[in-house]
mmCIF file of C-alpha atoms in Angstrom:
data_model
loop_
_atom_site.group_PDB
_atom_site.id
_atom_site.type_symbol
_atom_site.label_atom_id
_atom_site.label_comp_id
_atom_site.label_asym_id
_atom_site.label_seq_id
_atom_site.Cartn_x
_atom_site.Cartn_y
_atom_site.Cartn_z
ATOM 1 C CA UNK A 1 59.773 -44.521 1.669
ATOM 2 C CA UNK A 2 57.134 -46.256 3.779
ATOM 3 C CA UNK A 3 58.212 -47.181 7.294
ATOM 4 C CA UNK A 4 58.470 -50.865 8.104
ATOM 5 C CA UNK A 5 57.693 -51.109 11.812
ATOM 6 C CA UNK A 6 56.874 -54.097 14.048
ATOM 7 C CA UNK A 7 53.118 -54.856 13.782
ATOM 8 C CA UNK A 8 52.341 -54.008 17.428
ATOM 9 C CA UNK A 9 54.205 -50.716 17.215
ATOM 10 C CA UNK A 10 52.601 -49.863 13.885
ATOM 11 C CA UNK A 11 49.119 -50.567 15.290
ATOM 12 C CA UNK A 12 49.718 -48.349 18.315
ATOM 13 C CA UNK A 13 51.004 -45.517 16.141
ATOM 14 C CA UNK A 14 47.934 -45.755 13.948
ATOM 15 C CA UNK A 15 45.701 -45.778 17.012
ATOM 16 C CA UNK A 16 47.416 -42.613 18.207
ATOM 17 C CA UNK A 17 46.830 -40.913 14.882
ATOM 18 C CA UNK A 18 50.460 -41.302 13.851
ATOM 19 C CA UNK A 19 50.183 -43.029 10.499
ATOM 20 C CA UNK A 20 53.289 -41.485 8.991
ATOM 21 C CA UNK A 21 53.398 -41.188 5.208
ATOM 22 C CA UNK A 22 56.938 -42.520 5.263
ATOM 23 C CA UNK A 23 60.555 -41.574 5.812
ATOM 24 C CA UNK A 24 60.695 -37.848 5.025
ATOM 25 C CA UNK A 25 64.238 -37.184 6.208
ATOM 26 C CA UNK A 26 67.473 -38.542 4.784
ATOM 27 C CA UNK A 27 70.370 -39.373 7.077
ATOM 28 C CA UNK A 28 73.323 -37.031 6.502
ATOM 29 C CA UNK A 29 76.678 -38.257 5.258
ATOM 30 C CA UNK A 30 78.931 -37.710 8.263
ATOM 31 C CA UNK A 31 82.110 -39.276 6.906
ATOM 32 C CA UNK A 32 83.869 -35.917 6.651
ATOM 33 C CA UNK A 33 83.175 -35.241 10.349
ATOM 34 C CA UNK A 34 83.916 -38.702 11.716
ATOM 35 C CA UNK A 35 87.473 -38.007 12.892
ATOM 36 C CA UNK A 36 86.602 -34.872 14.888
ATOM 37 C CA UNK A 37 89.279 -32.515 16.200
ATOM 38 C CA UNK A 38 89.085 -33.621 19.860
ATOM 39 C CA UNK A 39 87.891 -37.223 19.801
ATOM 40 C CA UNK A 40 86.026 -38.996 16.988
ATOM 41 C CA UNK A 41 82.768 -37.221 16.195
ATOM 42 C CA UNK A 42 83.547 -34.183 18.369
ATOM 43 C CA UNK A 43 84.398 -30.780 16.907
ATOM 44 C CA UNK A 44 85.364 -28.002 19.301
ATOM 45 C CA UNK A 45 86.265 -24.410 18.457
ATOM 46 C CA UNK A 46 87.717 -21.869 20.875
ATOM 47 C CA UNK A 47 87.273 -18.161 20.124
ATOM 48 C CA UNK A 48 90.221 -17.161 22.293
ATOM 49 C CA UNK A 49 87.976 -14.727 24.169
ATOM 50 C CA UNK A 50 86.275 -15.195 27.556
ATOM 51 C CA UNK A 51 82.816 -16.685 27.408
ATOM 52 C CA UNK A 52 80.744 -19.769 27.945
ATOM 53 C CA UNK A 53 81.484 -23.247 26.644
ATOM 54 C CA UNK A 54 78.334 -24.370 24.814
ATOM 55 C CA UNK A 55 77.869 -27.951 23.571
ATOM 56 C CA UNK A 56 75.307 -29.030 21.000
ATOM 57 C CA UNK A 57 74.775 -32.800 21.064
ATOM 58 C CA UNK A 58 73.150 -34.984 18.402
ATOM 59 C CA UNK A 59 72.758 -38.746 17.972
ATOM 60 C CA UNK A 60 72.575 -39.590 21.654
ATOM 61 C CA UNK A 61 70.241 -42.132 20.101
ATOM 62 C CA UNK A 62 71.598 -43.391 16.795
ATOM 63 C CA UNK A 63 68.285 -43.364 14.948
ATOM 64 C CA UNK A 64 67.397 -39.760 15.870
ATOM 65 C CA UNK A 65 69.015 -38.296 12.792
ATOM 66 C CA UNK A 66 67.427 -34.817 12.788
ATOM 67 C CA UNK A 67 70.021 -33.441 15.193
ATOM 68 C CA UNK A 68 72.808 -34.816 13.014
ATOM 69 C CA UNK A 69 71.330 -32.925 10.063
ATOM 70 C CA UNK A 70 71.554 -29.703 12.092
ATOM 71 C CA UNK A 71 75.149 -30.223 13.249
ATOM 72 C CA UNK A 72 76.206 -31.236 9.743
ATOM 73 C CA UNK A 73 74.690 -27.989 8.463
ATOM 74 C CA UNK A 74 76.491 -25.866 11.082
ATOM 75 C CA UNK A 75 79.826 -27.506 10.335
ATOM 76 C CA UNK A 76 79.402 -27.114 6.592
ATOM 77 C CA UNK A 77 78.770 -23.387 6.960
ATOM 78 C CA UNK A 78 81.923 -23.023 9.065
ATOM 79 C CA UNK A 79 80.183 -21.670 12.158
ATOM 80 C CA UNK A 80 82.667 -20.416 14.752
ATOM 81 C CA UNK A 81 82.219 -18.792 18.172
ATOM 82 C CA UNK A 82 82.797 -15.066 18.666
ATOM 83 C CA UNK A 83 83.241 -15.588 22.407
ATOM 84 C CA UNK A 84 83.877 -18.647 24.524
ATOM 85 C CA UNK A 85 83.913 -22.139 23.046
ATOM 86 C CA UNK A 86 81.515 -24.037 20.794
ATOM 87 C CA UNK A 87 81.510 -27.848 20.682
ATOM 88 C CA UNK A 88 79.440 -30.020 18.343
ATOM 89 C CA UNK A 89 79.087 -33.673 19.354
ATOM 90 C CA UNK A 90 77.852 -36.623 17.297
ATOM 91 C CA UNK A 91 77.342 -38.877 20.293
ATOM 92 C CA UNK A 92 76.575 -42.481 19.295
ATOM 93 C CA UNK A 93 78.300 -42.762 15.936
ATOM 94 C CA UNK A 94 78.500 -46.562 16.105
ATOM 95 C CA UNK A 95 74.732 -46.890 16.423
ATOM 96 C CA UNK A 96 74.143 -44.254 13.728
ATOM 97 C CA UNK A 97 76.415 -46.166 11.354
ATOM 98 C CA UNK A 98 73.829 -48.967 11.416
ATOM 99 C CA UNK A 99 70.843 -46.725 10.648
ATOM 100 C CA UNK A 100 68.626 -48.254 7.964
ATOM 101 C CA UNK A 101 65.627 -46.336 6.570
ATOM 102 C CA UNK A 102 63.753 -49.622 6.109
ATOM 103 C CA UNK A 103 64.143 -50.429 9.835
ATOM 104 C CA UNK A 104 64.547 -47.012 11.479
ATOM 105 C CA UNK A 105 63.874 -47.990 15.089
ATOM 106 C CA UNK A 106 66.590 -50.647 15.378
ATOM 107 C CA UNK A 107 69.651 -48.372 15.625
ATOM 108 C CA UNK A 108 68.697 -46.453 18.773
ATOM 109 C CA UNK A 109 71.757 -48.036 20.421
ATOM 110 C CA UNK A 110 74.033 -51.033 20.044
ATOM 111 C CA UNK A 111 74.215 -52.618 23.517
ATOM 112 C CA UNK A 112 72.478 -50.202 25.901
ATOM 113 C CA UNK A 113 70.888 -46.781 25.923
ATOM 114 C CA UNK A 114 73.591 -44.097 25.851
ATOM 115 C CA UNK A 115 71.178 -41.798 27.689
ATOM 116 C CA UNK A 116 70.827 -44.024 30.762
ATOM 117 C CA UNK A 117 74.449 -44.544 31.838
ATOM 118 C CA UNK A 118 75.660 -41.136 33.045
ATOM 119 C CA UNK A 119 75.971 -41.930 36.756
ATOM 120 C CA UNK A 120 79.409 -42.061 38.420
ATOM 121 C CA UNK A 121 79.044 -45.732 39.362
ATOM 122 C CA UNK A 122 78.609 -46.726 35.713
ATOM 123 C CA UNK A 123 81.140 -44.318 34.225
ATOM 124 C CA UNK A 124 83.826 -45.202 36.777
ATOM 125 C CA UNK A 125 82.920 -48.833 37.444
ATOM 126 C CA UNK A 126 83.882 -52.145 35.816
ATOM 127 C CA UNK A 127 80.965 -52.439 33.368
ATOM 128 C CA UNK A 128 81.765 -52.542 29.661
ATOM 129 C CA UNK A 129 79.670 -51.825 26.560
ATOM 130 C CA UNK A 130 79.959 -49.846 23.356
ATOM 131 C CA UNK A 131 77.890 -47.040 24.857
ATOM 132 C CA UNK A 132 79.832 -46.913 28.132
ATOM 133 C CA UNK A 133 83.113 -46.655 26.215
ATOM 134 C CA UNK A 134 81.655 -43.783 24.231
ATOM 135 C CA UNK A 135 80.353 -41.997 27.335
ATOM 136 C CA UNK A 136 83.782 -42.257 28.945
ATOM 137 C CA UNK A 137 85.375 -40.736 25.830
ATOM 138 C CA UNK A 138 82.875 -37.870 25.752
ATOM 139 C CA UNK A 139 82.934 -37.179 29.479
ATOM 140 C CA UNK A 140 85.988 -34.840 29.584
ATOM 141 C CA UNK A 141 84.425 -32.625 26.919
ATOM 142 C CA UNK A 142 81.046 -32.479 28.622
ATOM 143 C CA UNK A 143 82.608 -31.920 32.044
ATOM 144 C CA UNK A 144 84.093 -28.664 30.742
ATOM 145 C CA UNK A 145 80.771 -27.412 29.340
ATOM 146 C CA UNK A 146 78.763 -24.578 30.866
ATOM 147 C CA UNK A 147 75.663 -25.151 28.728
ATOM 148 C CA UNK A 148 74.529 -28.304 26.887
ATOM 149 C CA UNK A 149 71.619 -28.702 24.475
ATOM 150 C CA UNK A 150 70.922 -32.371 23.674
ATOM 151 C CA UNK A 151 68.901 -32.669 20.443
ATOM 152 C CA UNK A 152 66.310 -35.445 20.438
ATOM 153 C CA UNK A 153 63.245 -36.451 18.476
ATOM 154 C CA UNK A 154 60.262 -38.631 19.364
ATOM 155 C CA UNK A 155 58.635 -41.836 18.129
ATOM 156 C CA UNK A 156 55.317 -41.352 19.904
ATOM 157 C CA UNK A 157 52.862 -38.519 19.166
ATOM 158 C CA UNK A 158 53.678 -35.560 21.384
ATOM 159 C CA UNK A 159 53.942 -31.788 21.381
ATOM 160 C CA UNK A 160 57.590 -30.616 21.281
ATOM 161 C CA UNK A 161 59.151 -29.537 24.585
ATOM 162 C CA UNK A 162 62.313 -28.916 26.564
ATOM 163 C CA UNK A 163 63.267 -31.195 29.459
ATOM 164 C CA UNK A 164 65.274 -29.381 32.138
ATOM 165 C CA UNK A 165 65.891 -32.222 34.574
ATOM 166 C CA UNK A 166 66.179 -31.269 38.240
ATOM 167 C CA UNK A 167 68.390 -28.220 37.662
ATOM 168 C CA UNK A 168 66.562 -25.037 38.641
ATOM 169 C CA UNK A 169 69.181 -23.078 36.689
ATOM 170 C CA UNK A 170 68.234 -24.884 33.476
ATOM 171 C CA UNK A 171 64.571 -23.836 33.590
ATOM 172 C CA UNK A 172 65.154 -20.129 32.800
ATOM 173 C CA UNK A 173 67.546 -21.203 30.052
ATOM 174 C CA UNK A 174 64.706 -23.137 28.423
ATOM 175 C CA UNK A 175 62.353 -20.193 28.949
ATOM 176 C CA UNK A 176 64.837 -17.872 27.221
ATOM 177 C CA UNK A 177 64.771 -20.051 24.110
ATOM 178 C CA UNK A 178 61.010 -19.621 23.782
ATOM 179 C CA UNK A 179 60.284 -22.341 21.223
ATOM 180 C CA UNK A 180 58.945 -24.933 21.725
ATOM 181 C CA UNK A 181 56.703 -23.182 24.271
ATOM 182 C CA UNK A 182 56.938 -25.755 27.088
ATOM 183 C CA UNK A 183 59.738 -26.399 29.591
ATOM 184 C CA UNK A 184 59.350 -29.438 31.838
ATOM 185 C CA UNK A 185 61.351 -29.984 35.031
ATOM 186 C CA UNK A 186 61.598 -33.725 35.639
ATOM 187 C CA UNK A 187 63.503 -36.278 37.702
ATOM 188 C CA UNK A 188 64.757 -38.433 34.861
ATOM 189 C CA UNK A 189 64.372 -42.216 34.669
ATOM 190 C CA UNK A 190 64.701 -45.046 37.146
ATOM 191 C CA UNK A 191 66.443 -46.971 34.374
ATOM 192 C CA UNK A 192 69.486 -44.691 34.567
ATOM 193 C CA UNK A 193 70.913 -41.192 34.553
ATOM 194 C CA UNK A 194 70.815 -39.043 31.415
ATOM 195 C CA UNK A 195 73.535 -36.921 29.873
ATOM 196 C CA UNK A 196 71.792 -33.706 31.009
ATOM 197 C CA UNK A 197 71.619 -35.038 34.577
ATOM 198 C CA UNK A 198 75.375 -35.592 34.539
ATOM 199 C CA UNK A 199 75.985 -32.057 33.268
ATOM 200 C CA UNK A 200 73.696 -30.588 35.928
ATOM 201 C CA UNK A 201 75.454 -32.560 38.659
ATOM 202 C CA UNK A 202 78.702 -30.918 37.532
ATOM 203 C CA UNK A 203 77.144 -27.451 37.876
ATOM 204 C CA UNK A 204 76.319 -26.851 34.216
ATOM 205 C CA UNK A 205 72.998 -25.961 32.677
ATOM 206 C CA UNK A 206 71.507 -28.506 30.338
ATOM 207 C CA UNK A 207 68.377 -29.153 28.312
ATOM 208 C CA UNK A 208 66.966 -31.923 26.199
ATOM 209 C CA UNK A 209 65.051 -30.602 23.218
ATOM 210 C CA UNK A 210 62.395 -33.100 22.182
ATOM 211 C CA UNK A 211 61.747 -31.378 18.877
ATOM 212 C CA UNK A 212 59.060 -33.521 17.252
ATOM 213 C CA UNK A 213 58.660 -36.824 15.497
ATOM 214 C CA UNK A 214 61.620 -38.727 14.145
ATOM 215 C CA UNK A 215 62.453 -38.413 10.462
ATOM 216 C CA UNK A 216 60.433 -35.249 9.791
ATOM 217 C CA UNK A 217 61.851 -32.045 8.200
ATOM 218 C CA UNK A 218 59.816 -29.939 10.640
ATOM 219 C CA UNK A 219 61.778 -31.482 13.503
ATOM 220 C CA UNK A 220 65.037 -30.296 11.937
ATOM 221 C CA UNK A 221 63.621 -26.768 11.614
ATOM 222 C CA UNK A 222 62.735 -26.650 15.342
ATOM 223 C CA UNK A 223 66.146 -27.978 16.334
ATOM 224 C CA UNK A 224 68.044 -25.492 14.212
ATOM 225 C CA UNK A 225 66.012 -22.532 15.504
ATOM 226 C CA UNK A 226 66.600 -23.559 19.114
ATOM 227 C CA UNK A 227 70.317 -24.211 18.575
ATOM 228 C CA UNK A 228 70.953 -20.872 16.882
ATOM 229 C CA UNK A 229 68.930 -19.002 19.483
ATOM 230 C CA UNK A 230 70.887 -20.701 22.262
ATOM 231 C CA UNK A 231 74.149 -19.561 20.709
ATOM 232 C CA UNK A 232 72.819 -15.997 20.585
ATOM 233 C CA UNK A 233 71.386 -16.063 24.119
ATOM 234 C CA UNK A 234 74.697 -17.280 25.520
ATOM 235 C CA UNK A 235 76.702 -14.762 23.493
ATOM 236 C CA UNK A 236 78.783 -17.460 21.805
ATOM 237 C CA UNK A 237 77.563 -16.486 18.315
ATOM 238 C CA UNK A 238 75.944 -13.029 18.052
ATOM 239 C CA UNK A 239 72.555 -12.870 16.396
ATOM 240 C CA UNK A 240 69.255 -11.029 16.465
ATOM 241 C CA UNK A 241 66.966 -12.138 19.276
ATOM 242 C CA UNK A 242 63.339 -11.487 18.507
ATOM 243 C CA UNK A 243 61.097 -11.393 21.607
ATOM 244 C CA UNK A 244 58.974 -14.495 22.066
ATOM 245 C CA UNK A 245 56.096 -15.230 24.442
ATOM 246 C CA UNK A 246 57.308 -16.913 27.615
ATOM 247 C CA UNK A 247 56.808 -20.695 27.470
ATOM 248 C CA UNK A 248 54.780 -22.579 30.031
ATOM 249 C CA UNK A 249 56.787 -24.280 32.755
ATOM 250 C CA UNK A 250 55.617 -27.612 34.136
ATOM 251 C CA UNK A 251 56.993 -29.783 36.932
ATOM 252 C CA UNK A 252 56.713 -33.549 36.989
ATOM 253 C CA UNK A 253 54.792 -34.734 40.029
ATOM 254 C CA UNK A 254 54.853 -38.455 39.238
ATOM 255 C CA UNK A 255 56.901 -40.618 36.916
ATOM 256 C CA UNK A 256 55.218 -43.893 35.956
ATOM 257 C CA UNK A 257 57.690 -46.764 35.516
ATOM 258 C CA UNK A 258 56.426 -50.024 34.019
ATOM 259 C CA UNK A 259 56.551 -52.916 36.493
ATOM 260 C CA UNK A 260 55.002 -55.841 34.611
ATOM 261 C CA UNK A 261 54.580 -57.161 31.093
ATOM 262 C CA UNK A 262 50.854 -56.355 31.049
ATOM 263 C CA UNK A 263 51.126 -52.568 31.233
ATOM 264 C CA UNK A 264 48.570 -50.876 28.987
ATOM 265 C CA UNK A 265 47.219 -47.359 28.575
ATOM 266 C CA UNK A 266 43.441 -47.076 28.516
ATOM 267 C CA UNK A 267 43.766 -45.061 25.309
ATOM 268 C CA UNK A 268 46.639 -43.915 23.068
ATOM 269 C CA UNK A 269 47.402 -40.669 24.903
ATOM 270 C CA UNK A 270 49.227 -37.879 23.113
ATOM 271 C CA UNK A 271 52.028 -36.014 24.859
ATOM 272 C CA UNK A 272 50.862 -32.546 25.798
ATOM 273 C CA UNK A 273 47.303 -33.615 26.597
ATOM 274 C CA UNK A 274 45.918 -32.136 29.819
ATOM 275 C CA UNK A 275 43.520 -34.298 31.833
ATOM 276 C CA UNK A 276 41.235 -31.991 33.818
ATOM 277 C CA UNK A 277 40.114 -34.256 36.668
ATOM 278 C CA UNK A 278 42.208 -35.793 39.427
ATOM 279 C CA UNK A 279 41.816 -39.559 39.767
ATOM 280 C CA UNK A 280 41.243 -40.178 36.054
ATOM 281 C CA UNK A 281 42.269 -43.690 35.030
ATOM 282 C CA UNK A 282 45.037 -43.493 32.429
ATOM 283 C CA UNK A 283 46.683 -46.941 32.493
ATOM 284 C CA UNK A 284 46.833 -50.342 34.135
ATOM 285 C CA UNK A 285 49.953 -52.215 35.191
ATOM 286 C CA UNK A 286 48.593 -55.707 35.748
ATOM 287 C CA UNK A 287 45.986 -55.257 38.487
ATOM 288 C CA UNK A 288 47.313 -51.817 39.520
ATOM 289 C CA UNK A 289 45.385 -48.794 38.274
ATOM 290 C CA UNK A 290 47.368 -45.684 37.309
ATOM 291 C CA UNK A 291 45.362 -42.499 37.867
ATOM 292 C CA UNK A 292 46.111 -38.810 37.560
ATOM 293 C CA UNK A 293 47.436 -37.503 40.901
ATOM 294 C CA UNK A 294 45.913 -34.036 40.547
ATOM 295 C CA UNK A 295 43.639 -31.903 38.397
ATOM 296 C CA UNK A 296 44.883 -30.409 35.112
ATOM 297 C CA UNK A 297 47.454 -33.153 34.777
ATOM 298 C CA UNK A 298 49.858 -32.773 31.856
ATOM 299 C CA UNK A 299 50.833 -35.964 30.022
ATOM 300 C CA UNK A 300 54.552 -35.761 29.272
ATOM 301 C CA UNK A 301 55.762 -37.985 26.425
ATOM 302 C CA UNK A 302 53.708 -41.153 26.984
ATOM 303 C CA UNK A 303 55.523 -44.190 25.608
ATOM 304 C CA UNK A 304 52.677 -46.339 24.339
ATOM 305 C CA UNK A 305 54.745 -49.524 24.142
ATOM 306 C CA UNK A 306 57.018 -49.456 27.196
ATOM 307 C CA UNK A 307 58.849 -52.548 28.494
ATOM 308 C CA UNK A 308 59.279 -53.277 32.230
ATOM 309 C CA UNK A 309 61.698 -50.928 33.947
ATOM 310 C CA UNK A 310 61.153 -48.090 31.472
ATOM 311 C CA UNK A 311 59.260 -44.834 31.939
ATOM 312 C CA UNK A 312 55.770 -45.080 30.472
ATOM 313 C CA UNK A 313 54.736 -41.472 31.112
ATOM 314 C CA UNK A 314 55.533 -38.491 33.302
ATOM 315 C CA UNK A 315 52.660 -36.611 34.911
ATOM 316 C CA UNK A 316 53.163 -32.916 35.510
ATOM 317 C CA UNK A 317 51.546 -29.797 36.909
ATOM 318 C CA UNK A 318 51.833 -26.534 35.001
ATOM 319 C CA UNK A 319 53.214 -23.645 37.042
ATOM 320 C CA UNK A 320 50.969 -20.671 37.612
ATOM 321 C CA UNK A 321 52.316 -18.165 35.087
ATOM 322 C CA UNK A 322 54.017 -15.097 36.423
ATOM 323 C CA UNK A 323 52.879 -11.679 35.296
ATOM 324 C CA UNK A 324 55.499 -11.031 32.690
ATOM 325 C CA UNK A 325 55.461 -9.766 29.150
ATOM 326 C CA UNK A 326 57.413 -11.067 26.212
ATOM 327 C CA UNK A 327 60.774 -9.360 26.190
ATOM 328 C CA UNK A 328 64.209 -9.549 24.686
ATOM 329 C CA UNK A 329 66.211 -12.324 26.402
ATOM 330 C CA UNK A 330 69.304 -11.242 28.274
ATOM 331 C CA UNK A 331 72.515 -12.217 26.552
ATOM 332 C CA UNK A 332 75.039 -13.995 28.691
ATOM 333 C CA UNK A 333 78.786 -13.997 28.573
ATOM 334 C CA UNK A 334 81.991 -13.443 30.451
ATOM 335 C CA UNK A 335 82.612 -15.851 33.301
ATOM 336 C CA UNK A 336 81.468 -19.440 33.092
ATOM 337 C CA UNK A 337 78.081 -20.314 34.522
#
């Protein structure tokens, strides 16, 4: 099925070399999982033995269906924890229920982005929206989690990566997963706090997996590999852990937030590109020039059509790699992290 995208968006995707052949991934039928066993869309299983509470989250954005395919698969196979607790969360079910393959970008959320409202002022304040109600319902589950992996996919061309937020404890967790081979520590968005930021503020470890383009089978494969490896690394579900090369770690040095309606990139940058020279012009925001702040600047998930107030791109510096060989990750368990 050929994608029907807004003309401006379609032109930018083509300019970035992202002329998709069409919708290559079918949305799963989640009706059997809708009720949950904790709250709607949330399935939690306790082993009865000490261990970590690990949450796998899908559909934080209702049109990012690859994660839902993975959780549907795990539930169908009857996966249960050997230690600790395992929770599978279909986050924005209301938005997902409006997913249409002919218009796949329109069901990201209903009223506001579920991944920008996880600050205490919003969660505990007077504001109301479909997404805020859902966040409040999910909060008790997430507040009890030790480890959270939030499964996302991408609209714009970019290499897959983990986002670790500001939690130093989450970086080695991403490194232990190995694939995709990039872990980025970032400060989030000015537009609002993410789910992983909320988890980190509570003392948990949390990662976003940006696993690849939306609606691609390869994205599902990456998500499932990372999810199963996480369950093995944490000891929740035993499994073989093959050694993998240590991923690169990068730290965001500047987050570019769009200020005006005339923001444009000088070219359709791809996420993962490294710009060798400091001071290279990458975008203009009205009369303001946006340039790389340092040499060997990593472009993190440029959003080629970003509205005012949203993050257009994060600029990062890759850490100098430590002298370490690929080795078997240490399994975790016992007391909560």
